[in-house]
Coordinates of C-alpha atoms in Angstrom, one line a residue:
M1 CA -2.8 5.0 -23.4
S2 CA -4.1 2.7 -26.1
T3 CA -1.5 3.9 -28.7
N4 CA 1.4 3.3 -26.5
T5 CA 3.8 0.4 -26.7
E6 CA 3.6 -0.4 -23.1
R7 CA 0.2 -2.1 -23.7
A8 CA 1.6 -4.3 -26.4
A9 CA 2.3 -7.2 -24.0
P10 CA -0.8 -8.3 -21.9
L11 CA -0.9 -8.2 -18.1
Q12 CA -0.8 -11.6 -16.4
G13 CA -1.7 -12.5 -12.8
W14 CA -3.0 -15.3 -10.6
L15 CA -6.7 -15.6 -10.2
R16 CA -8.2 -15.7 -6.7
S17 CA -11.5 -17.0 -5.6
D18 CA -13.1 -13.7 -5.2
G19 CA -12.4 -12.9 -8.8
R20 CA -9.4 -10.5 -8.2
K21 CA -6.0 -11.3 -9.5
G22 CA -2.7 -10.8 -8.0
I23 CA 0.6 -9.8 -9.7
R24 CA 2.6 -11.7 -7.2
N25 CA 2.0 -15.2 -5.6
V26 CA 3.5 -14.8 -2.2
V27 CA 3.5 -17.0 1.0
A28 CA 2.9 -14.5 3.9
V29 CA 4.0 -15.5 7.3
A30 CA 2.1 -13.6 9.7
Y31 CA 2.8 -13.1 13.5
L32 CA -0.2 -12.4 15.7
V33 CA 1.6 -10.7 18.6
E34 CA 5.0 -9.4 19.0
C35 CA 6.0 -12.3 21.2
A36 CA 5.8 -14.5 18.0
H37 CA 7.7 -11.9 15.8
F38 CA 11.1 -13.5 16.2
V39 CA 9.9 -17.0 15.3
A40 CA 8.0 -15.8 12.3
S41 CA 11.0 -13.9 11.2
E42 CA 13.4 -16.9 11.6
I43 CA 11.0 -18.9 9.4
T44 CA 11.0 -16.3 6.7
Q45 CA 14.6 -15.9 6.8
H46 CA 15.0 -19.5 5.5
F47 CA 13.5 -18.4 2.3
R48 CA 15.6 -15.4 1.5
G49 CA 15.2 -14.4 -2.3
Q50 CA 12.0 -16.5 -2.6
P51 CA 8.3 -15.2 -2.4
V52 CA 8.0 -15.5 1.3
H53 CA 7.2 -12.3 3.0
L54 CA 6.8 -11.4 6.7
I55 CA 3.8 -9.4 8.2
G56 CA 2.1 -9.2 11.4
F57 CA 0.4 -7.3 14.3
P58 CA 2.5 -6.5 17.4
G59 CA -0.3 -5.9 20.0
C60 CA -1.7 -8.4 22.4
Y61 CA -5.2 -6.9 22.1
P62 CA -6.2 -6.2 18.5
N63 CA -9.1 -3.8 17.8
A64 CA -11.5 -4.0 14.9
Y65 CA -9.2 -1.9 12.6
A66 CA -6.2 -4.3 13.2
D67 CA -8.3 -7.3 12.7
K68 CA -9.8 -5.9 9.5
V69 CA -6.4 -4.8 8.1
M70 CA -4.8 -8.4 8.8
R71 CA -7.9 -10.1 7.2
Q72 CA -7.4 -7.9 4.1
L73 CA -3.7 -8.3 3.9
A74 CA -4.0 -12.1 4.4
T75 CA -6.3 -12.3 1.5
H76 CA -4.7 -9.6 -0.7
P77 CA -4.6 -10.7 -4.3
N78 CA -0.8 -10.8 -4.3
V79 CA -0.9 -13.4 -1.4
G80 CA -1.3 -17.2 -2.4
A81 CA -0.9 -18.9 1.0
V82 CA -0.5 -17.9 4.6
L83 CA 1.2 -19.3 7.7
L84 CA -0.1 -17.8 11.0
V85 CA 2.3 -17.8 13.9
S86 CA 0.8 -17.5 17.3
L87 CA 2.3 -17.3 20.8
G88 CA -0.9 -18.9 22.2
C89 CA -2.0 -16.5 24.9
E90 CA -2.6 -13.3 22.7
S91 CA -6.1 -12.0 22.2
F92 CA -5.9 -12.2 18.4
D93 CA -8.8 -14.2 16.9
K94 CA -6.5 -16.6 15.1
R95 CA -9.1 -19.2 14.4
G96 CA -11.4 -16.6 12.8
L97 CA -8.5 -15.3 10.7
E98 CA -7.5 -18.8 9.7
T99 CA -11.2 -19.5 8.7
H100 CA -11.4 -16.3 6.8
I101 CA -8.4 -17.3 4.8
A102 CA -9.4 -20.9 4.2
D103 CA -12.8 -19.6 2.9
T104 CA -10.8 -18.0 0.0
D105 CA -9.3 -21.4 -1.0
R106 CA -5.9 -20.3 0.0
P107 CA -3.6 -22.8 1.8
V108 CA -3.4 -21.7 5.4
H109 CA -1.8 -23.3 8.6
T110 CA -1.5 -22.1 12.1
L111 CA 1.5 -22.7 14.5
T112 CA 1.0 -21.9 18.2
I113 CA 4.5 -21.8 19.9
Q114 CA 3.2 -22.8 23.4
D115 CA 1.9 -25.9 21.9
K116 CA 4.7 -26.8 19.5
G117 CA 7.6 -27.1 22.0
G118 CA 9.0 -23.6 21.7
T119 CA 11.2 -21.6 19.4
R120 CA 13.4 -24.3 17.6
S121 CA 10.4 -26.8 17.2
T122 CA 8.0 -24.1 15.8
I123 CA 10.7 -22.6 13.4
A124 CA 11.3 -26.2 12.1
Q125 CA 7.7 -26.9 11.6
G126 CA 7.0 -23.5 10.0
V127 CA 10.0 -24.0 7.5
E128 CA 8.6 -27.4 6.5
W129 CA 5.1 -26.0 5.8
V130 CA 6.2 -22.9 4.0
Q131 CA 8.5 -25.2 1.7
W132 CA 5.4 -27.1 0.9
A133 CA 3.4 -24.0 0.3
V134 CA 6.2 -22.4 -2.1
E135 CA 6.2 -25.6 -4.1
Q136 CA 2.4 -25.6 -4.4
L137 CA 2.1 -22.0 -5.5
A138 CA 5.0 -22.6 -8.2
E139 CA 2.5 -24.9 -10.0
Q140 CA -0.3 -22.4 -10.1
P141 CA -0.8 -21.1 -13.6
R142 CA -1.0 -17.3 -14.6
V143 CA -4.0 -16.0 -16.4
A144 CA -4.7 -12.9 -18.5
M145 CA -5.3 -9.8 -16.5
Q146 CA -6.8 -6.4 -17.8
W147 CA -5.8 -3.0 -16.8
D148 CA -9.2 -2.5 -15.1
E149 CA -8.2 -5.3 -12.7
L150 CA -5.2 -3.4 -11.5
V151 CA -5.2 -1.2 -8.3
V152 CA -2.3 1.3 -8.2
A153 CA -1.6 3.6 -5.0
T154 CA 0.6 6.5 -4.3
I155 CA 2.4 8.1 -1.4
C156 CA 5.2 10.7 -1.0
G157 CA 8.0 10.5 1.6
G158 CA 10.9 12.6 2.2
S159 CA 9.6 15.4 0.1
D160 CA 11.6 18.5 -0.8
G161 CA 11.3 21.6 -3.0
T162 CA 11.4 19.6 -6.2
S163 CA 8.7 17.0 -5.3
G164 CA 5.7 19.1 -6.2
I165 CA 7.3 20.2 -9.4
T166 CA 8.6 16.9 -10.9
A167 CA 7.7 13.4 -9.3
N168 CA 4.3 14.3 -7.8
P169 CA 2.8 15.7 -11.0
A170 CA 4.5 13.0 -13.0
V171 CA 2.6 10.4 -10.9
G172 CA -0.6 12.6 -11.5
R173 CA 0.0 12.1 -15.2
A174 CA 0.4 8.4 -14.8
F175 CA -2.7 8.2 -12.7
D176 CA -4.8 9.9 -15.4
R177 CA -3.5 7.5 -18.0
L178 CA -4.1 4.5 -15.8
I179 CA -7.6 5.6 -14.9
D180 CA -8.5 6.1 -18.7
E181 CA -7.8 2.4 -19.0
G182 CA -10.1 1.6 -16.1
A183 CA -7.7 1.1 -13.3
A184 CA -8.4 2.0 -9.8
C185 CA -6.0 4.5 -8.3
I186 CA -5.8 5.5 -4.7
F187 CA -4.0 8.7 -3.3
E188 CA -3.9 9.6 0.5
E189 CA -2.3 11.6 3.1
T190 CA -5.4 13.7 4.1
G191 CA -3.2 15.3 7.0
E192 CA -0.8 16.6 4.1
L193 CA -3.8 17.9 1.9
V194 CA -5.1 20.5 4.3
G195 CA -5.9 23.6 2.3
C196 CA -6.6 21.5 -0.9
E197 CA -10.0 20.3 0.2
F198 CA -12.0 22.7 -1.9
H199 CA -9.9 21.9 -4.9
M200 CA -10.8 18.1 -4.3
K201 CA -14.5 19.0 -3.8
R202 CA -14.6 20.6 -7.2
R203 CA -13.4 17.4 -8.7
A204 CA -15.8 15.1 -6.7
A205 CA -18.1 12.9 -8.8
T206 CA -21.1 14.2 -6.7
P207 CA -21.9 17.1 -4.4
E208 CA -22.3 14.8 -1.6
L209 CA -18.9 13.2 -2.0
G210 CA -17.4 16.7 -2.2
D211 CA -18.9 17.5 1.2
E212 CA -17.5 14.2 2.6
I213 CA -14.0 15.2 1.3
V214 CA -14.1 18.6 3.0
R215 CA -15.2 17.1 6.3
T216 CA -12.4 14.4 6.0
V217 CA -9.7 17.1 5.7
A218 CA -11.2 19.1 8.4
K219 CA -11.1 16.0 10.7
A220 CA -7.5 15.6 9.8
A221 CA -6.6 19.3 10.6
R222 CA -8.3 19.0 14.0
Y223 CA -6.5 15.8 14.7
Y224 CA -3.1 17.2 14.1
A225 CA -3.9 20.4 16.0
T226 CA -5.1 18.4 19.0
L227 CA -1.6 16.5 18.9
G228 CA 0.2 19.7 18.5
H229 CA 2.0 18.8 15.3
G230 CA 1.7 18.8 11.6
S231 CA 3.1 16.8 8.8
F232 CA 6.0 19.2 8.1
A233 CA 9.3 17.6 9.0
P234 CA 12.7 19.2 9.4
G235 CA 13.9 17.3 6.4
N236 CA 11.2 19.0 4.3
A237 CA 12.5 22.4 5.4
D238 CA 16.1 21.3 4.7
G239 CA 14.9 20.2 1.1
G240 CA 13.7 23.8 0.3
L241 CA 10.0 23.4 1.2
T242 CA 8.9 26.6 2.9
T243 CA 5.4 26.2 4.3
Q244 CA 2.8 23.4 5.0
E245 CA 0.6 24.9 2.1
E246 CA 3.5 24.4 -0.4
K247 CA 3.8 20.7 0.8
S248 CA 0.1 20.3 0.5
L249 CA 0.0 21.4 -3.0
G250 CA 2.8 19.1 -4.0
A251 CA 1.1 16.2 -2.4
Y252 CA -2.1 17.0 -4.1
A253 CA -0.3 17.0 -7.5
K254 CA -0.1 13.3 -7.1
S255 CA -3.8 12.9 -7.8
G256 CA -3.7 14.1 -11.4
D257 CA -6.6 15.7 -13.1
S258 CA -9.3 12.9 -13.0
Q259 CA -12.6 13.0 -11.4
I260 CA -12.5 11.8 -7.7
V261 CA -15.1 8.9 -7.7
G262 CA -14.8 7.8 -4.0
L263 CA -13.5 8.2 -0.5
I264 CA -12.4 5.0 1.3
K265 CA -10.9 4.1 4.6
P266 CA -8.1 1.4 5.3
G267 CA -9.5 -2.0 4.4
D268 CA -12.0 -0.8 2.0
V269 CA -11.4 -2.0 -1.6
P270 CA -12.4 0.2 -4.5
P271 CA -15.6 -1.3 -6.1
T272 CA -14.9 0.2 -9.5
G273 CA -12.1 1.8 -11.5
G274 CA -11.3 5.5 -11.0
L275 CA -9.7 7.8 -8.6
Y276 CA -10.2 7.4 -4.8
L277 CA -9.0 9.3 -1.9
L278 CA -8.0 7.2 1.1
D279 CA -8.8 8.7 4.6
V280 CA -5.9 7.6 6.9
V281 CA -6.7 9.8 10.0
P282 CA -8.6 7.9 12.7
D283 CA -12.2 8.8 13.5
G284 CA -13.5 9.8 17.0
E285 CA -11.6 11.4 19.6
V286 CA -7.7 11.5 19.5
R287 CA -6.4 8.5 21.2
F288 CA -3.7 6.7 19.2
G289 CA -1.1 9.3 18.7
F290 CA 0.5 10.1 15.3
P291 CA -1.9 9.0 12.5
N292 CA 0.9 8.2 10.3
I293 CA 4.0 7.0 12.2
S294 CA 5.9 6.2 9.0
D295 CA 5.5 5.9 5.3
N296 CA 5.3 2.1 5.5
A297 CA 2.3 2.3 7.8
E298 CA 0.6 4.2 5.0
I299 CA 1.7 1.6 2.4
V300 CA 0.2 -1.1 4.6
E301 CA -3.2 0.7 4.5
L302 CA -3.0 1.2 0.9
M303 CA -2.4 -2.6 0.5
A304 CA -5.3 -3.3 2.7
C305 CA -7.4 -1.5 0.1
G306 CA -6.1 -4.0 -2.5
A307 CA -3.2 -1.9 -4.0
H308 CA -1.1 -4.2 -6.3
I309 CA 1.7 -1.5 -6.6
T310 CA 2.6 1.7 -4.8
L311 CA 4.2 4.6 -6.6
F312 CA 6.6 6.1 -3.9
T313 CA 7.7 9.7 -4.6
T314 CA 10.6 11.2 -2.9
G315 CA 12.9 14.2 -3.1
R316 CA 15.1 13.7 -0.2
G317 CA 15.4 10.0 -0.8
S318 CA 14.0 6.8 0.9
V319 CA 15.2 3.3 0.6
V320 CA 12.1 1.5 2.0
G321 CA 10.0 -1.1 0.2
S322 CA 7.2 -3.3 1.4
A323 CA 6.1 -6.9 1.8
I324 CA 3.4 -8.3 -0.4
A325 CA 3.1 -5.5 -3.0
P326 CA 6.0 -3.9 -5.0
V327 CA 6.9 -0.2 -4.4
I328 CA 8.1 1.9 -7.4
K329 CA 10.4 4.8 -6.4
I330 CA 9.9 8.0 -8.4
C331 CA 12.9 10.4 -7.4
A332 CA 12.0 14.2 -7.7
N333 CA 15.5 15.6 -7.2
P334 CA 18.3 14.7 -9.8
Q335 CA 21.0 15.2 -7.1
T336 CA 19.3 12.7 -4.9
Y337 CA 18.9 10.4 -7.8
A338 CA 22.6 10.5 -8.5
R339 CA 23.4 9.7 -4.8
L340 CA 20.7 6.9 -4.4
A341 CA 20.4 5.5 -8.0
E342 CA 20.5 1.9 -6.7
D343 CA 17.3 2.5 -5.0
M344 CA 15.4 4.7 -7.4
D345 CA 13.3 3.3 -10.4
V346 CA 12.5 6.6 -12.2
N347 CA 14.5 9.9 -12.3
A348 CA 11.7 12.4 -12.5
G349 CA 14.3 15.1 -11.9
R350 CA 15.1 15.0 -15.6
L351 CA 12.3 17.5 -15.9
L352 CA 14.4 20.2 -14.3
N353 CA 17.3 19.6 -16.7
G354 CA 15.0 19.7 -19.7
E355 CA 15.5 16.1 -20.5
A356 CA 12.0 15.0 -20.1
T357 CA 8.5 16.4 -20.0
L358 CA 5.8 15.6 -17.5
D359 CA 3.9 13.6 -20.2
E360 CA 7.1 11.7 -21.0
L361 CA 7.7 11.0 -17.3
G362 CA 4.0 9.9 -16.8
A363 CA 4.3 7.4 -19.8
E364 CA 7.6 6.1 -18.3
I365 CA 5.9 5.4 -15.0
V366 CA 2.9 3.7 -16.8
T367 CA 5.4 1.5 -18.7
L368 CA 7.2 0.6 -15.4
V369 CA 3.9 -0.3 -13.8
H370 CA 3.2 -2.7 -16.6
E371 CA 6.6 -4.3 -16.4
V372 CA 6.3 -4.6 -12.5
A373 CA 2.8 -5.9 -12.8
N374 CA 4.1 -8.6 -15.3
G375 CA 6.8 -9.9 -12.9
A376 CA 9.8 -7.5 -13.2
P377 CA 11.1 -6.6 -9.8
S378 CA 11.1 -3.0 -8.8
K379 CA 14.5 -1.7 -7.2
S380 CA 13.3 -2.2 -3.6
E381 CA 12.1 -5.8 -4.5
A382 CA 15.4 -6.7 -6.0
L383 CA 17.2 -5.4 -3.0
G384 CA 15.1 -7.5 -0.6
H385 CA 13.2 -4.7 1.0
Q386 CA 10.0 -6.0 2.8
E387 CA 9.3 -3.3 5.4
F388 CA 6.1 -3.7 7.2
I389 CA 4.3 -2.0 10.2
L390 CA 0.8 -2.0 11.6
T391 CA -0.5 -0.4 14.7
Y392 CA -3.8 0.8 16.2
K393 CA -6.3 3.2 14.7
Q394 CA -10.2 3.5 14.7
F395 CA -12.6 4.1 11.9
E396 CA -16.3 4.4 11.4
P397 CA -18.0 2.7 8.5
L398 CA -18.3 4.6 5.1
G399 CA -21.3 6.6 4.5
P400 CA -23.5 6.1 1.4
A401 CA -21.9 9.3 -0.3
C402 CA -18.4 7.9 -0.2
L403 CA -18.6 5.2 -3.0
P404 CA -19.7 5.2 -6.5
I405 CA -22.6 2.9 -7.5
R406 CA -21.6 0.0 -9.7
G407 CA -22.5 0.3 -13.3
V408 CA -23.1 4.1 -13.0

């Protein structure tokens, strides 16, 4: 990548107290229970078109997973300030979250609806604080940012028969180039990688990591079998995919050819550059239903791992974006691109028409990552998409074989 023009202009970001740098400087308005969702949403709506994003957890009784993900999102490098909106009687540890955020030197404020006079009063106070925070963040300077400080994730949604031929391998080429420059890259969807575990094992940095990957995919297969469903949707079949194995191989293509250096779980930040597999299927007995209820739930988990940008491949088409971190859409099917061009950033279907090679598409994606990292809005950002969803899961801590040793 060092000889390409996309590196001519340096990256820039906002420095955080933990040493990470963000490519956005967002005020996050976070509701801590569904009962506070409306008030938080109304506050956010006053700042449409400004860097104010809505996130939150709907449950009244958060578990360790929900608490960890919210803490990671509230201190994500793209977040500069946080307003917490509480009803007042939920079980979320709002003071613990507030302290966690304050310890990172981010402005943070908590509004409790039951103590502030109700809906109108809380909205008015929230709007006032967010306006102050937006003005404060606008004065913060940007600093130089290197490629090895960037975390890029990938996910596929609405896959069809072209996904594994065009968009997914194009992202794999982009990943290889980004990793060569020291970036951390994350791929996931272990439930859609069934059958590919031994391919990944051969690419693992250590034999122990390879064994962990095999066990992780086996866990996903058991989880789906217990629930009596897989990850093969009717839309996949309508789009020309024939088997789960075909879909898995297409999903696997997003990982590229680089060595896999680590296996992480939601909320674990990659300690070094390189390629990481994110395990998104809960540990323990099956208790929470579908492990991936929507693409946006997976994007949230990738962001909880520090992803600055998510590369979203789609053949059938998808119009979702995300709060906090930009989503870049890579469309696999040229016919889908023609219908949904206003939502798509890259037409990887040009490969089918002989208009581009995989290497050229990979380079185009890397160039777009550079532009978006430096502030250019992706299509979903420009359209105002800020989808967000967080539910319940359960995970055990990582084992010693899962992460690379720093400096090695």
